[in-house]
GROMACS .gro file of C-alpha atoms in nm:
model
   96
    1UNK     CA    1   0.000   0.000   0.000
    2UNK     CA    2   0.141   0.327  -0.104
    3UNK     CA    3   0.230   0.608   0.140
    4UNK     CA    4   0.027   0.913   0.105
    5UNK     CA    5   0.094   1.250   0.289
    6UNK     CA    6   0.016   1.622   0.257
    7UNK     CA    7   0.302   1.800   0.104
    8UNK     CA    8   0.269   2.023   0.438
    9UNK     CA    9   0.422   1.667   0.663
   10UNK     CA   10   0.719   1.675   0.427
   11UNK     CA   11   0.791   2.097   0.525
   12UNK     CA   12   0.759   2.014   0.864
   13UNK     CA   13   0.937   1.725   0.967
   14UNK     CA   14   1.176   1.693   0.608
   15UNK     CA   15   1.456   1.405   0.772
   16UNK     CA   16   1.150   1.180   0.890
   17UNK     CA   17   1.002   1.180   0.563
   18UNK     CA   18   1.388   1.119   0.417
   19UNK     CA   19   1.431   0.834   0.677
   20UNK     CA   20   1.143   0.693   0.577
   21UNK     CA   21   1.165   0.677   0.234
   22UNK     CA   22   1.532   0.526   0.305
   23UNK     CA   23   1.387   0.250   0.563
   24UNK     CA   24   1.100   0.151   0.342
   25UNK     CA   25   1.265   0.170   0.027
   26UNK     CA   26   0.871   0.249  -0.079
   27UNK     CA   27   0.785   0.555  -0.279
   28UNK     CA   28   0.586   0.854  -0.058
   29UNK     CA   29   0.351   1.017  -0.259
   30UNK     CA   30   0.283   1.393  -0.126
   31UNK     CA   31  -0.057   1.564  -0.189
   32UNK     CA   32  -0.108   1.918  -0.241
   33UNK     CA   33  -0.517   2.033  -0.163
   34UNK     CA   34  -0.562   1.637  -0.151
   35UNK     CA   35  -0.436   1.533  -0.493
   36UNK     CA   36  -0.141   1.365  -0.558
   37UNK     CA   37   0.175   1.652  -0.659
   38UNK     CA   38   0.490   1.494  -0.611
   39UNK     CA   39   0.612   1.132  -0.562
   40UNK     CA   40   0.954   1.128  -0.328
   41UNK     CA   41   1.141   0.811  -0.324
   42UNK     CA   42   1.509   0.669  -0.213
   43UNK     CA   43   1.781   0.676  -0.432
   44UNK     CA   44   1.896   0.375  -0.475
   45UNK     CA   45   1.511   0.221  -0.460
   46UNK     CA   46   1.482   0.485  -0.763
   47UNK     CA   47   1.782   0.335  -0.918
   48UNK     CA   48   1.678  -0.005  -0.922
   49UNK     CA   49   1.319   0.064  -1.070
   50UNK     CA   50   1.503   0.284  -1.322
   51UNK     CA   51   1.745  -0.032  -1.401
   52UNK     CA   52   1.422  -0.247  -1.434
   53UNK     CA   53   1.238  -0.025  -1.671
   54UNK     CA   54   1.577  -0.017  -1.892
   55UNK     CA   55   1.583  -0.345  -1.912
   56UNK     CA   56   1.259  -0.441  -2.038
   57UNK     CA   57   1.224  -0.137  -2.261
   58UNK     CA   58   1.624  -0.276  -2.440
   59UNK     CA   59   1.465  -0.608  -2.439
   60UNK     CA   60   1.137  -0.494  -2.612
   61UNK     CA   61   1.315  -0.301  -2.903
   62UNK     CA   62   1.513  -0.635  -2.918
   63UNK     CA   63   1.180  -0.797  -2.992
   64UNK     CA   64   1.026  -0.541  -3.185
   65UNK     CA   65   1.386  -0.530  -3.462
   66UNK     CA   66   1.335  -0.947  -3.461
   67UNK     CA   67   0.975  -0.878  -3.579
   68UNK     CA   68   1.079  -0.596  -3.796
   69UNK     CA   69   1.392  -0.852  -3.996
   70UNK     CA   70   1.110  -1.113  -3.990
   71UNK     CA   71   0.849  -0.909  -4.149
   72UNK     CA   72   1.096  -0.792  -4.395
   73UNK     CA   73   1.216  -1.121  -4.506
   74UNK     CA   74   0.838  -1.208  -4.560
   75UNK     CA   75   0.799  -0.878  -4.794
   76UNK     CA   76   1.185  -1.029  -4.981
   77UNK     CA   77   1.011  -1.390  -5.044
   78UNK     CA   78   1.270  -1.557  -4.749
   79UNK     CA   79   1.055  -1.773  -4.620
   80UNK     CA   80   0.882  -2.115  -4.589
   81UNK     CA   81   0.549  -2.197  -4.607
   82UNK     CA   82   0.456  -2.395  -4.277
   83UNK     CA   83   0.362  -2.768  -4.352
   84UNK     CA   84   0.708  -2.735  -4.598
   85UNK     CA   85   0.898  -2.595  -4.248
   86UNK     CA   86   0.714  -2.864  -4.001
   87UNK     CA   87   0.744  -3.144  -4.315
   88UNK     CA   88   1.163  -3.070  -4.249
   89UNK     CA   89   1.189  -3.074  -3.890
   90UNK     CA   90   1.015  -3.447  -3.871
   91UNK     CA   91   1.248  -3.525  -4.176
   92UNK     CA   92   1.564  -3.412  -3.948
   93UNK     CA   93   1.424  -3.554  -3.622
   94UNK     CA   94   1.421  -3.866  -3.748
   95UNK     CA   95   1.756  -3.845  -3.923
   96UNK     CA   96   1.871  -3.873  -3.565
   0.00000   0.00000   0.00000
């Protein structure tokens, strides 16, 4: 459960909130008027989220350029109908 507290609690007592955020390792987010205005968070909990989100976003442009080559051999004619690619693969499995 995320923690939630008026911008105001931050002002006041700043190296709670900061000890906080370091013990929990949990973002706090701080409301302004009752909606949400600014999201304070650790360091190195930061760091590691930001890590994560690197990570999938390199793997998904490595998926997305393997469906790009793949789409463009299709458009160039490099490819093999199905039953002809399955037919193969039974013909080399039991070549074994």
């Amino acid at each position: 459960m995320p923690v939630v507290m008026p911008i105001s609690e931050l002002q006041r007592n700043f190296k709670e909130v900061v000890s906080k955020c370091e013990r929990s390792s949990e973002p706090i987010y701080l409301t302004r008027n009752g909606s949400a205005s600014v999201v304070v968070m650790d360091a190195e909990a930061f760091d590691r989220e930001m890590a994560i989100h690197e990570r999938v976003r390199d793997r998904e442009i490595r998926v997305q350029k393997s469906i790009m080559r793949g789409y463009e051999d299709y458009l160039a004619g490099r490819f093999v109908p199905l039953d002809q690619a399955l037919d193969e693969a039974d013909r080399a499995r039991e070549a074994r």
